[in-house]
PDB file of N, CA and C in Angstrom:
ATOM      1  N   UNK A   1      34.375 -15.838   6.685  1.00 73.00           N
ATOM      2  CA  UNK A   1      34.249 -16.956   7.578  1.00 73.00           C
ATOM      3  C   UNK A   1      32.970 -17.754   7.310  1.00 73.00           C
ATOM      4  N   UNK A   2      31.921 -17.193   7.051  1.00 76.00           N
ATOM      5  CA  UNK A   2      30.434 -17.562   6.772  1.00 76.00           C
ATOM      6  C   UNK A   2      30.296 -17.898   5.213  1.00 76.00           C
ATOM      7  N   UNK A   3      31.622 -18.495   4.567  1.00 82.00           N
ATOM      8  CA  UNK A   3      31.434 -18.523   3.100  1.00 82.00           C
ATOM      9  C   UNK A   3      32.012 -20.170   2.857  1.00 82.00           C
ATOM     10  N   UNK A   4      30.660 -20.560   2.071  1.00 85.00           N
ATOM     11  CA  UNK A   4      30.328 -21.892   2.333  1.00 85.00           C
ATOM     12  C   UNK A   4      31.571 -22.395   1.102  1.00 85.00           C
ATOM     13  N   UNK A   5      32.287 -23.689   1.460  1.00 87.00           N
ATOM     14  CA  UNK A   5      32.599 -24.565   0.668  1.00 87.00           C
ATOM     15  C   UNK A   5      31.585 -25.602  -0.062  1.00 87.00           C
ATOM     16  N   UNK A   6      32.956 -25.936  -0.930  1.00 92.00           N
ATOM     17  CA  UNK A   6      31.417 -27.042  -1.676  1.00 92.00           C
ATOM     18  C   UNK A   6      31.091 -28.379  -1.012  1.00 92.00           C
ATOM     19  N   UNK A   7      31.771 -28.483   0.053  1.00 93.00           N
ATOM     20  CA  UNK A   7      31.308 -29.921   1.030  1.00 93.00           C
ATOM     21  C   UNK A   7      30.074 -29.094   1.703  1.00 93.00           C
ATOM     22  N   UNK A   8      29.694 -28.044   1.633  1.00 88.00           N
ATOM     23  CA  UNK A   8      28.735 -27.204   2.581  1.00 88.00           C
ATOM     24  C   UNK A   8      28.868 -26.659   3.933  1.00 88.00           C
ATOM     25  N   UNK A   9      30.315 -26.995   4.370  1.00 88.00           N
ATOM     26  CA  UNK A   9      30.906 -26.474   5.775  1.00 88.00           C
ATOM     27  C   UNK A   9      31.283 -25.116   5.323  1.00 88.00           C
ATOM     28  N   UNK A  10      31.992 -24.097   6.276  1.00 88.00           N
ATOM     29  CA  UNK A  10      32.054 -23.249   6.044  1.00 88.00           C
ATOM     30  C   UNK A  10      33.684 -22.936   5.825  1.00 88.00           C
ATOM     31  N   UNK A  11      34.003 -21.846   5.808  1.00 86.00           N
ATOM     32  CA  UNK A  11      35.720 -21.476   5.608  1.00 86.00           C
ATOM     33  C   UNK A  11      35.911 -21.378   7.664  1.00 86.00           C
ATOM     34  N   UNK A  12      35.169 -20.696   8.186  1.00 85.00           N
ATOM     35  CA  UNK A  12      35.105 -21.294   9.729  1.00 85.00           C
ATOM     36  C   UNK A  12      35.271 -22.259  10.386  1.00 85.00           C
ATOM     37  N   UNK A  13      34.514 -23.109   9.721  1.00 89.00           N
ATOM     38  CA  UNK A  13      34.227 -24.591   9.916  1.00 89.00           C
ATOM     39  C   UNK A  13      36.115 -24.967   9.238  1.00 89.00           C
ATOM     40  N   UNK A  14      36.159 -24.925   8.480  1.00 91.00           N
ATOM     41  CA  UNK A  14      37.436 -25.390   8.326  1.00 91.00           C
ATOM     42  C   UNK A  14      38.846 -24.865   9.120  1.00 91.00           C
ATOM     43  N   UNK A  15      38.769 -23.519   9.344  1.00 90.00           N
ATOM     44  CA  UNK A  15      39.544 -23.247  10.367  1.00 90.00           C
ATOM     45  C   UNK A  15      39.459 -23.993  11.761  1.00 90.00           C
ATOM     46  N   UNK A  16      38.680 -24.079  11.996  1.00 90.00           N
ATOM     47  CA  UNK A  16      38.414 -24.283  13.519  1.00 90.00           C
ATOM     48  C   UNK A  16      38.807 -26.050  13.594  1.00 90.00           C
ATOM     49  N   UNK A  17      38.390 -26.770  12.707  1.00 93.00           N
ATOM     50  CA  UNK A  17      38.966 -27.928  12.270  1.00 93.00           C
ATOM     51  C   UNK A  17      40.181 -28.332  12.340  1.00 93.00           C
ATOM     52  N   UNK A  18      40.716 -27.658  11.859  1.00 93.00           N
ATOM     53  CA  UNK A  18      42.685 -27.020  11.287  1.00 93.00           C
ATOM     54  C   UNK A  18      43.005 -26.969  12.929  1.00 93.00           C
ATOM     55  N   UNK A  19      42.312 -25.833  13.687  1.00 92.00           N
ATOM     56  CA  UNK A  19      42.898 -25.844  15.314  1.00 92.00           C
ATOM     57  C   UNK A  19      42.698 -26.957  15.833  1.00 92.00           C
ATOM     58  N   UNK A  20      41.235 -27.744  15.855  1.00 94.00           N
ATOM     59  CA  UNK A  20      41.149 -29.000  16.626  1.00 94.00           C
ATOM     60  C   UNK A  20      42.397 -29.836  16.172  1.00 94.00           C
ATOM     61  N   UNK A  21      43.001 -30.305  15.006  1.00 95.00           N
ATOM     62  CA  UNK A  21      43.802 -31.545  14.542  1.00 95.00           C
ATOM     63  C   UNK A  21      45.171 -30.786  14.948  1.00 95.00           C
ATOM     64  N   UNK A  22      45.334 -29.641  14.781  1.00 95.00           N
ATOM     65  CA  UNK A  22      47.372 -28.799  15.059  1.00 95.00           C
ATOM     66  C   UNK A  22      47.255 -28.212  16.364  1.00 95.00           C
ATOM     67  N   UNK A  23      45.540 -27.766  16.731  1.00 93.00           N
ATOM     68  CA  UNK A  23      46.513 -27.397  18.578  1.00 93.00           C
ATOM     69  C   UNK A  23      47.247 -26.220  17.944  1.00 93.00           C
ATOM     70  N   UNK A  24      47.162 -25.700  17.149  1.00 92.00           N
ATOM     71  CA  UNK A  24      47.669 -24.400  16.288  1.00 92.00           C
ATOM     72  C   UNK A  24      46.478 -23.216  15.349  1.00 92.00           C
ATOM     73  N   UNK A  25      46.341 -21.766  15.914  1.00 89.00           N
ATOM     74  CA  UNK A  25      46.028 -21.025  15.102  1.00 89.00           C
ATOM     75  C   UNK A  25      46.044 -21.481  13.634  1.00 89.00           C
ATOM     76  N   UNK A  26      45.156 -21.390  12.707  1.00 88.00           N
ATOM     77  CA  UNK A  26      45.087 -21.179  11.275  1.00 88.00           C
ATOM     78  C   UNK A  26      46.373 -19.658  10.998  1.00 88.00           C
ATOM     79  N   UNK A  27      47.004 -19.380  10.284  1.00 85.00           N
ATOM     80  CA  UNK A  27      47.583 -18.522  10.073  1.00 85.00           C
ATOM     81  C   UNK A  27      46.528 -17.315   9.270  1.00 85.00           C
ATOM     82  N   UNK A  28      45.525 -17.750   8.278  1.00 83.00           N
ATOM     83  CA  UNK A  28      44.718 -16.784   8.084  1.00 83.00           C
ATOM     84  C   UNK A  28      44.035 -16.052   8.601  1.00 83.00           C
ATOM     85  N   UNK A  29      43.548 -16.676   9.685  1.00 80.00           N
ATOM     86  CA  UNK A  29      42.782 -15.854  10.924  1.00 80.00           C
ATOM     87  C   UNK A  29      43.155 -15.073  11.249  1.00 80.00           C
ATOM     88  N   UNK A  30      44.252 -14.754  11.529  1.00 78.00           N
ATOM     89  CA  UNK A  30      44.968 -13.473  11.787  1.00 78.00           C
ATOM     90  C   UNK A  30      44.266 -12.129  10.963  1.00 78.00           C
ATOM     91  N   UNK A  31      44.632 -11.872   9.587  1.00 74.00           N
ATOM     92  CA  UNK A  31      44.729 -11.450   8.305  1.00 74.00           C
ATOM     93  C   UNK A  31      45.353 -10.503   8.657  1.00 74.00           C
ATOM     94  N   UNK A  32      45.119  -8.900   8.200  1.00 79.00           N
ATOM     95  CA  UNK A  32      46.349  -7.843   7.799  1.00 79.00           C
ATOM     96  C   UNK A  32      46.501  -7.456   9.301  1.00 79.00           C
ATOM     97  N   UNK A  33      48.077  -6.889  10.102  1.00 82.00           N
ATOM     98  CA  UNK A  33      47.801  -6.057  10.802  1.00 82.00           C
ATOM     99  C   UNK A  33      47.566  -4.862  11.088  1.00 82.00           C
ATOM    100  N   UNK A  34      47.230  -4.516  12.015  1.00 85.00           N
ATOM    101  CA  UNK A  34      46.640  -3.217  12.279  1.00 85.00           C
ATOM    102  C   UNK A  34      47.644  -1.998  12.635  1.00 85.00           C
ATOM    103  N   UNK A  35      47.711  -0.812  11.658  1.00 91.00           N
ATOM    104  CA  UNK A  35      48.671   0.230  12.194  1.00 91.00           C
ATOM    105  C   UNK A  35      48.399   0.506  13.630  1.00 91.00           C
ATOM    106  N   UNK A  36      49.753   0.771  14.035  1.00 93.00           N
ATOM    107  CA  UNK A  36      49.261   1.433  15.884  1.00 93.00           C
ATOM    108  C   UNK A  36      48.438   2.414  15.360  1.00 93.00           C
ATOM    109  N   UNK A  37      48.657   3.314  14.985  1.00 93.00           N
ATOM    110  CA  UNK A  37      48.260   4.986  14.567  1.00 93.00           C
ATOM    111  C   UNK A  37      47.101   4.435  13.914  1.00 93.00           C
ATOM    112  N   UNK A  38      46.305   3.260  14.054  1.00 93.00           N
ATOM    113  CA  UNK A  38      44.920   3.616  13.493  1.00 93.00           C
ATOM    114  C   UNK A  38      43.484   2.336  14.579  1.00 93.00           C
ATOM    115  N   UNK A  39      44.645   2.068  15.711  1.00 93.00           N
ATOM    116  CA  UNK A  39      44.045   1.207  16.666  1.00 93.00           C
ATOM    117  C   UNK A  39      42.804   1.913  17.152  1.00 93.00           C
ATOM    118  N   UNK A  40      43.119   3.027  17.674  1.00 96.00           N
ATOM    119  CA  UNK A  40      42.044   3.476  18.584  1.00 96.00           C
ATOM    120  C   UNK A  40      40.982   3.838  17.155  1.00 96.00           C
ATOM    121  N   UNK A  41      41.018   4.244  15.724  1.00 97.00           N
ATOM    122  CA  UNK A  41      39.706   3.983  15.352  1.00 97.00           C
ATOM    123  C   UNK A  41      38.796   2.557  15.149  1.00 97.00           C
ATOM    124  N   UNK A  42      39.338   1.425  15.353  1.00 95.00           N
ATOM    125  CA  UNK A  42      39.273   0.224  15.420  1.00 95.00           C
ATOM    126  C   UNK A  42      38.374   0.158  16.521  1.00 95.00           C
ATOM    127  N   UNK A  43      38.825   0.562  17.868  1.00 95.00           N
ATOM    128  CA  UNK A  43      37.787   0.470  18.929  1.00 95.00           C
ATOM    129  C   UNK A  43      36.942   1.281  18.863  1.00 95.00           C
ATOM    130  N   UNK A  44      36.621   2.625  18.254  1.00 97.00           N
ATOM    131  CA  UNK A  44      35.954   3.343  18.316  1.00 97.00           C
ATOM    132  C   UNK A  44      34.795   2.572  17.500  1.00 97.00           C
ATOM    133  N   UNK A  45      35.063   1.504  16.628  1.00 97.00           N
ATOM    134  CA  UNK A  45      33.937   1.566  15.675  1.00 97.00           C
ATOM    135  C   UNK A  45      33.380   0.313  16.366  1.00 97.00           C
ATOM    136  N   UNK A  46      34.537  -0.543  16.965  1.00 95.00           N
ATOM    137  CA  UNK A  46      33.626  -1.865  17.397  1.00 95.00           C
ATOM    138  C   UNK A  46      32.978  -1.173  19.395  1.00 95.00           C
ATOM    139  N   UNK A  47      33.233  -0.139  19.306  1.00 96.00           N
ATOM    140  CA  UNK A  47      32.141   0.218  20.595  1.00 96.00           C
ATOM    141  C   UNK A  47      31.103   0.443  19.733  1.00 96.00           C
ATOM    142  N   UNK A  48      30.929   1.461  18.457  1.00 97.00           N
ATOM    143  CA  UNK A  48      29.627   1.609  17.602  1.00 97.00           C
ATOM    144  C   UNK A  48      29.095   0.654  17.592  1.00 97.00           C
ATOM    145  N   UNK A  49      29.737   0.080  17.078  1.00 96.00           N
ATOM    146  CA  UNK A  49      28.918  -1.454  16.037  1.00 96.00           C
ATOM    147  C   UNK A  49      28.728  -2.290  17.110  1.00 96.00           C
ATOM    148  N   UNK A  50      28.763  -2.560  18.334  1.00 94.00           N
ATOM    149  CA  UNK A  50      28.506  -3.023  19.249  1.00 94.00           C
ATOM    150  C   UNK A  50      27.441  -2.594  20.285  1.00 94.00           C
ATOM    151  N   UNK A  51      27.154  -1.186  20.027  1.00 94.00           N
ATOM    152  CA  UNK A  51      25.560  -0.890  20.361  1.00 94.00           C
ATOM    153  C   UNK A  51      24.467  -0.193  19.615  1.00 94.00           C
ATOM    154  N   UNK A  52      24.856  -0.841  18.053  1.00 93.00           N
ATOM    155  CA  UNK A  52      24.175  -0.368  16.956  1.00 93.00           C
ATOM    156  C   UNK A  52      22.405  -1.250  17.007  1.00 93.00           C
ATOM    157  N   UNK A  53      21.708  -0.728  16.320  1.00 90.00           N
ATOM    158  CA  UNK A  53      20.195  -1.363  16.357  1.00 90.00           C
ATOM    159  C   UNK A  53      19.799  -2.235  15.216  1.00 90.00           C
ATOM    160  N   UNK A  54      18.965  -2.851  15.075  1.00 90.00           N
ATOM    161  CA  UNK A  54      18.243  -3.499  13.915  1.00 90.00           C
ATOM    162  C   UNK A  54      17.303  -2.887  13.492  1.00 90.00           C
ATOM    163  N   UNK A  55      16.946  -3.508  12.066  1.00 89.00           N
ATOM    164  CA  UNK A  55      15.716  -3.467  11.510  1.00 89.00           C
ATOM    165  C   UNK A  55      15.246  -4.648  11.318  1.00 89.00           C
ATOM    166  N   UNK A  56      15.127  -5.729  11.418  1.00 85.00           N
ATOM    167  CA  UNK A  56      14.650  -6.708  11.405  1.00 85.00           C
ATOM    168  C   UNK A  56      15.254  -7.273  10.575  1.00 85.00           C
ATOM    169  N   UNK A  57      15.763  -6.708   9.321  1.00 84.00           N
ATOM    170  CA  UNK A  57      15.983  -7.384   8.287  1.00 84.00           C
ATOM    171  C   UNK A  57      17.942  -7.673   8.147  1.00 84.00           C
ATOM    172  N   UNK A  58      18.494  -7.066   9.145  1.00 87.00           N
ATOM    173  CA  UNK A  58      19.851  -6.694   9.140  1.00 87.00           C
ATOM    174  C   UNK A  58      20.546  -5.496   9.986  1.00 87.00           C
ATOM    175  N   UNK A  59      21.796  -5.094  10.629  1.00 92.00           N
ATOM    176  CA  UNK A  59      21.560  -4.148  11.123  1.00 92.00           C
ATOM    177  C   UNK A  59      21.637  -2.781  11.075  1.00 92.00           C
ATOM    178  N   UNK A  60      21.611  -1.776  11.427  1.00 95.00           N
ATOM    179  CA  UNK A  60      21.385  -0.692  11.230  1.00 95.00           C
ATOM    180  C   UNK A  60      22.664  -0.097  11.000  1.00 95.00           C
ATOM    181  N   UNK A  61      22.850   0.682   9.774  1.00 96.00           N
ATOM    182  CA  UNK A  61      24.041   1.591   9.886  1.00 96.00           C
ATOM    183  C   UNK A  61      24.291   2.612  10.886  1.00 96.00           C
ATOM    184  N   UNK A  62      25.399   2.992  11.447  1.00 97.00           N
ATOM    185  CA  UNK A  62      26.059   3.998  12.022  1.00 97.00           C
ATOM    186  C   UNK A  62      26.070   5.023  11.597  1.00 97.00           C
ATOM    187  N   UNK A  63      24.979   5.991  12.067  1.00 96.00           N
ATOM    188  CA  UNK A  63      24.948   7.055  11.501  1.00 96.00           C
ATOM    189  C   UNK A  63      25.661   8.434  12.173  1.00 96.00           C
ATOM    190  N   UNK A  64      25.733   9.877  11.978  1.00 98.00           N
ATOM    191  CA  UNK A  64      26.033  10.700  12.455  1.00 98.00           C
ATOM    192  C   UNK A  64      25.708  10.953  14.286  1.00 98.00           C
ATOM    193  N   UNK A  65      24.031  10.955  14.248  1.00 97.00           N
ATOM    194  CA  UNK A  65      23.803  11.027  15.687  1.00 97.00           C
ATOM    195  C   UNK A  65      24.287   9.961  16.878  1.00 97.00           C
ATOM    196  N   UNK A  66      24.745   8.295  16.143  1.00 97.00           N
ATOM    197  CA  UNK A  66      24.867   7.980  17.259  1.00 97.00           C
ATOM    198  C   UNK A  66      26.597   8.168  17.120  1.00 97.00           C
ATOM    199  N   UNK A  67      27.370   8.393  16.249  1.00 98.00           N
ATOM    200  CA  UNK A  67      28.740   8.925  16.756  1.00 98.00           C
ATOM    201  C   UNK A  67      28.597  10.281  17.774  1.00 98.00           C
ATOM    202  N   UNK A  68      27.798  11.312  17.477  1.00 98.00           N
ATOM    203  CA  UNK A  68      27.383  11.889  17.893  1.00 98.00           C
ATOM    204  C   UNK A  68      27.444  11.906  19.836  1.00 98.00           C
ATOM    205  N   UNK A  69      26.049  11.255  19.940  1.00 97.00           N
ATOM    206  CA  UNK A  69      25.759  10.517  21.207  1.00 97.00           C
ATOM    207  C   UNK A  69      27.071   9.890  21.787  1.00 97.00           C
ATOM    208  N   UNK A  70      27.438   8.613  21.322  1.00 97.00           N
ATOM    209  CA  UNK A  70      28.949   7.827  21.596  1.00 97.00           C
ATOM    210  C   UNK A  70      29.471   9.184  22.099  1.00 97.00           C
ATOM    211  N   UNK A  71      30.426  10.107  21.353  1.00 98.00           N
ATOM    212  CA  UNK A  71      31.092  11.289  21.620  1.00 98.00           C
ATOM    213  C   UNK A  71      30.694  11.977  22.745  1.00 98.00           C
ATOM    214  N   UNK A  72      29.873  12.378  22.746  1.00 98.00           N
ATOM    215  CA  UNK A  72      29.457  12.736  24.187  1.00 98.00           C
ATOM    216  C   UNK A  72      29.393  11.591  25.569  1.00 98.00           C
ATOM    217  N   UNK A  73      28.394  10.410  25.275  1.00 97.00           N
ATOM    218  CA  UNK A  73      28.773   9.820  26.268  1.00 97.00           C
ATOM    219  C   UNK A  73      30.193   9.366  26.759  1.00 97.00           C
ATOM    220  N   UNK A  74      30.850   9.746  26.218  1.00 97.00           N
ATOM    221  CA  UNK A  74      32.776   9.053  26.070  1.00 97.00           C
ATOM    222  C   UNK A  74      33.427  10.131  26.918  1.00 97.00           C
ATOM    223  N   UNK A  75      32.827  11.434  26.637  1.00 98.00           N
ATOM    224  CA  UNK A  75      33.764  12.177  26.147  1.00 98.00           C
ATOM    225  C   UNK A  75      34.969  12.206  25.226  1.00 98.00           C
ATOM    226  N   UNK A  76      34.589  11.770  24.123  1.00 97.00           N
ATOM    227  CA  UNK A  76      36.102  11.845  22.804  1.00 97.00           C
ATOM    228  C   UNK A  76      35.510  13.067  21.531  1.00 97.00           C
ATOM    229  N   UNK A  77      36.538  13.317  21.557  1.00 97.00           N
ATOM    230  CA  UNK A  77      36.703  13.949  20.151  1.00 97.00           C
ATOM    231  C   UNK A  77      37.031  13.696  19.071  1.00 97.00           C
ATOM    232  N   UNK A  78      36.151  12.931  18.260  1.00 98.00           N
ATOM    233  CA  UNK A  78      37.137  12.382  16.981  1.00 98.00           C
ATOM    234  C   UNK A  78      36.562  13.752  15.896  1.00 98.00           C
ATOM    235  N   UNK A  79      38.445  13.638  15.217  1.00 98.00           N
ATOM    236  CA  UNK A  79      38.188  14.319  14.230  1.00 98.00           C
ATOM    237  C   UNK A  79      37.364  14.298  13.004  1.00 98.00           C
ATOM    238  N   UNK A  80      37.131  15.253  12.076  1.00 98.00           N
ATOM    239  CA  UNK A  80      36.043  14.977  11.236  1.00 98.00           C
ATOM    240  C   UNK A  80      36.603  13.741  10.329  1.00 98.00           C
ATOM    241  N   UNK A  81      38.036  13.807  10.249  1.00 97.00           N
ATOM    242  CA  UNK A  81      38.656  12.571   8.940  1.00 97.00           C
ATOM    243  C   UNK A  81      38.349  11.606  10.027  1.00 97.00           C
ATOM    244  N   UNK A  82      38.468  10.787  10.834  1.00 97.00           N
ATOM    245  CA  UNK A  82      38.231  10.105  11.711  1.00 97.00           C
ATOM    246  C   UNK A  82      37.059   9.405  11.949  1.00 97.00           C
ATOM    247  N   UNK A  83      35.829  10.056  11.654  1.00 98.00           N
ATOM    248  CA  UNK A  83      34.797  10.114  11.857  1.00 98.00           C
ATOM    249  C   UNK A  83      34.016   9.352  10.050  1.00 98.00           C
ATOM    250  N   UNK A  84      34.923  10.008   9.174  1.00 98.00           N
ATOM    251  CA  UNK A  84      34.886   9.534   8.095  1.00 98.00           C
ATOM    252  C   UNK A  84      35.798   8.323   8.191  1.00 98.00           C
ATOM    253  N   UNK A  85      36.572   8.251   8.404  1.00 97.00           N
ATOM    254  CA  UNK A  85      37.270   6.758   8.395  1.00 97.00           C
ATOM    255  C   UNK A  85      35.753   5.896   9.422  1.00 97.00           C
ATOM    256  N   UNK A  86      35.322   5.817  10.805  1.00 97.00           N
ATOM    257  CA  UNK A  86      34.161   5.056  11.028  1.00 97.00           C
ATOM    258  C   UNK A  86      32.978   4.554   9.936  1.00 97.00           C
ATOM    259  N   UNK A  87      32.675   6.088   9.406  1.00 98.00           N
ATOM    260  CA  UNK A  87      31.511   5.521   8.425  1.00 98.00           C
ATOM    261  C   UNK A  87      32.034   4.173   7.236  1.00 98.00           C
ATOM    262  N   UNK A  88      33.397   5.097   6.652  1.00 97.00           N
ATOM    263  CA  UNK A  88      33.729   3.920   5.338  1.00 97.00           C
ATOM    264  C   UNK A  88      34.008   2.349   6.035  1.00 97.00           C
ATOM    265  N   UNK A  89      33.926   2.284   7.635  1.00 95.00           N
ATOM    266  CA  UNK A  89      34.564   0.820   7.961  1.00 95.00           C
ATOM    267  C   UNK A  89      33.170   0.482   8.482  1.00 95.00           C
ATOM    268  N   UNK A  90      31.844   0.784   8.487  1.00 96.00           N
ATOM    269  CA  UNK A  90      30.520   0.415   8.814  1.00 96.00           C
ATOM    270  C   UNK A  90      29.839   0.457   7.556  1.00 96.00           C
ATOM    271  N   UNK A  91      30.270   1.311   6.304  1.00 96.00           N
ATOM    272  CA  UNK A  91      30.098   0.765   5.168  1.00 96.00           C
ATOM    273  C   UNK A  91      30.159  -0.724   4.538  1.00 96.00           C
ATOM    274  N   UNK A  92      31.519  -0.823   4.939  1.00 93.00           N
ATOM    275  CA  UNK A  92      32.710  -1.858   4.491  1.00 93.00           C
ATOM    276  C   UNK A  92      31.680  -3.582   5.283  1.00 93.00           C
ATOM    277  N   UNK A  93      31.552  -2.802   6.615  1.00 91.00           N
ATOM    278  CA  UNK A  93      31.162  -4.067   7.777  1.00 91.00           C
ATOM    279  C   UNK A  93      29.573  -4.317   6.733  1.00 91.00           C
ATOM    280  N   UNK A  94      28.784  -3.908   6.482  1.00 93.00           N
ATOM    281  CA  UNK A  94      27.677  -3.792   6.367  1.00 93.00           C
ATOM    282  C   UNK A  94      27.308  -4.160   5.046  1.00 93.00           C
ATOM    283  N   UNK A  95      28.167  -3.900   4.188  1.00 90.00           N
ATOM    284  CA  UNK A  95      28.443  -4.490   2.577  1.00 90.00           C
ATOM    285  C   UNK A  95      29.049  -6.285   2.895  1.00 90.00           C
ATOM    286  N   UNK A  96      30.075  -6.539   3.059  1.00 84.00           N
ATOM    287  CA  UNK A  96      29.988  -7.780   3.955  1.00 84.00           C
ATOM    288  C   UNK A  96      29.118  -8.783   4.703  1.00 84.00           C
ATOM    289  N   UNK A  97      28.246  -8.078   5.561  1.00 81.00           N
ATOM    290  CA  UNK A  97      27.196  -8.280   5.743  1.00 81.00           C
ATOM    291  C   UNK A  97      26.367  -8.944   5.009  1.00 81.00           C
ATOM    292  N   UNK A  98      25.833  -8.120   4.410  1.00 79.00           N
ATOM    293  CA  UNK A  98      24.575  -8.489   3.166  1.00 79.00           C
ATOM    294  C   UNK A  98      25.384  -9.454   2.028  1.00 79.00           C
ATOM    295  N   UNK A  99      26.451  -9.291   1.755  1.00 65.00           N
ATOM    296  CA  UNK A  99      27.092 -10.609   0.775  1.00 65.00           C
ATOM    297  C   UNK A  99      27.154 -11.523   1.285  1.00 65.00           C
ATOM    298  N   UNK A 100      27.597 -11.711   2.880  1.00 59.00           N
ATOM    299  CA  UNK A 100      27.607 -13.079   3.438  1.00 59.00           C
ATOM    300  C   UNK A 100      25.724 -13.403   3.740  1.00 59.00           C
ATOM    301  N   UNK A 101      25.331 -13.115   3.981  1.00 58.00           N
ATOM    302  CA  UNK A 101      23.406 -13.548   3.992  1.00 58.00           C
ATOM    303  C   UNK A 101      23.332 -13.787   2.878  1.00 58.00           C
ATOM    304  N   UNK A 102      23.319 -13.540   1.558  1.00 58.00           N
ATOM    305  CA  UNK A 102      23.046 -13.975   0.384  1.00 58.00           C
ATOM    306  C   UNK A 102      23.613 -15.149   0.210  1.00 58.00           C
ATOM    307  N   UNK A 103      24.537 -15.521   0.275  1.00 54.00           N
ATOM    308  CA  UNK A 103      24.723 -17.286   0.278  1.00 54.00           C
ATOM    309  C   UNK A 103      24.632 -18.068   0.846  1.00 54.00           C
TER     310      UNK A 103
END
């Protein structure tokens, strides 16, 4: 979304454009859907990543203790594959991240 065209607007900027003139969703915005059977790790990670910290420079990965913490304050049990599926999608978020700041 934060990835600049060569007029210097963004791919955002052009969506949101697309809605102002059709009064219609962009169809990309959407992008892939989401298995049922993998929804609830979806929320699990945007509760993480939603009270994750900074360093000043960007934000902080999701580490063990605060799934950890989360888990307890929740009470949930995520399994250990589960838990590995969070990290590779705060990987994923966080690699993203730093490519979109670089341009």
């Amino acid at each position: 979304m934060a990835k600049r065209l060569p007029d210097g607007s963004t791919v955002g900027d052009a969506y949101r454009s697309f809605e102002r003139q059709t009064h219609r969703r962009h169809p990309d915005m959407d992008g892939p859907r989401l298995p049922a059977d993998a929804a609830h790790l979806w929320g699990w990670f945007c509760e993480l990543a939603g009270a994750r910290g900074s360093n000043g420079y960007g934000p902080n990965p999701i580490g063990y203790q605060d799934i950890l913490a989360w888990a307890t304050l929740t009470g949930t049990a995520p399994y250990p594959a589960e838990v590995s599926v969070i990290l590779e999608l705060d990987r994923l978020y966080l690699s993203e991240t730093a490519t979109t700041a670089k341009e």
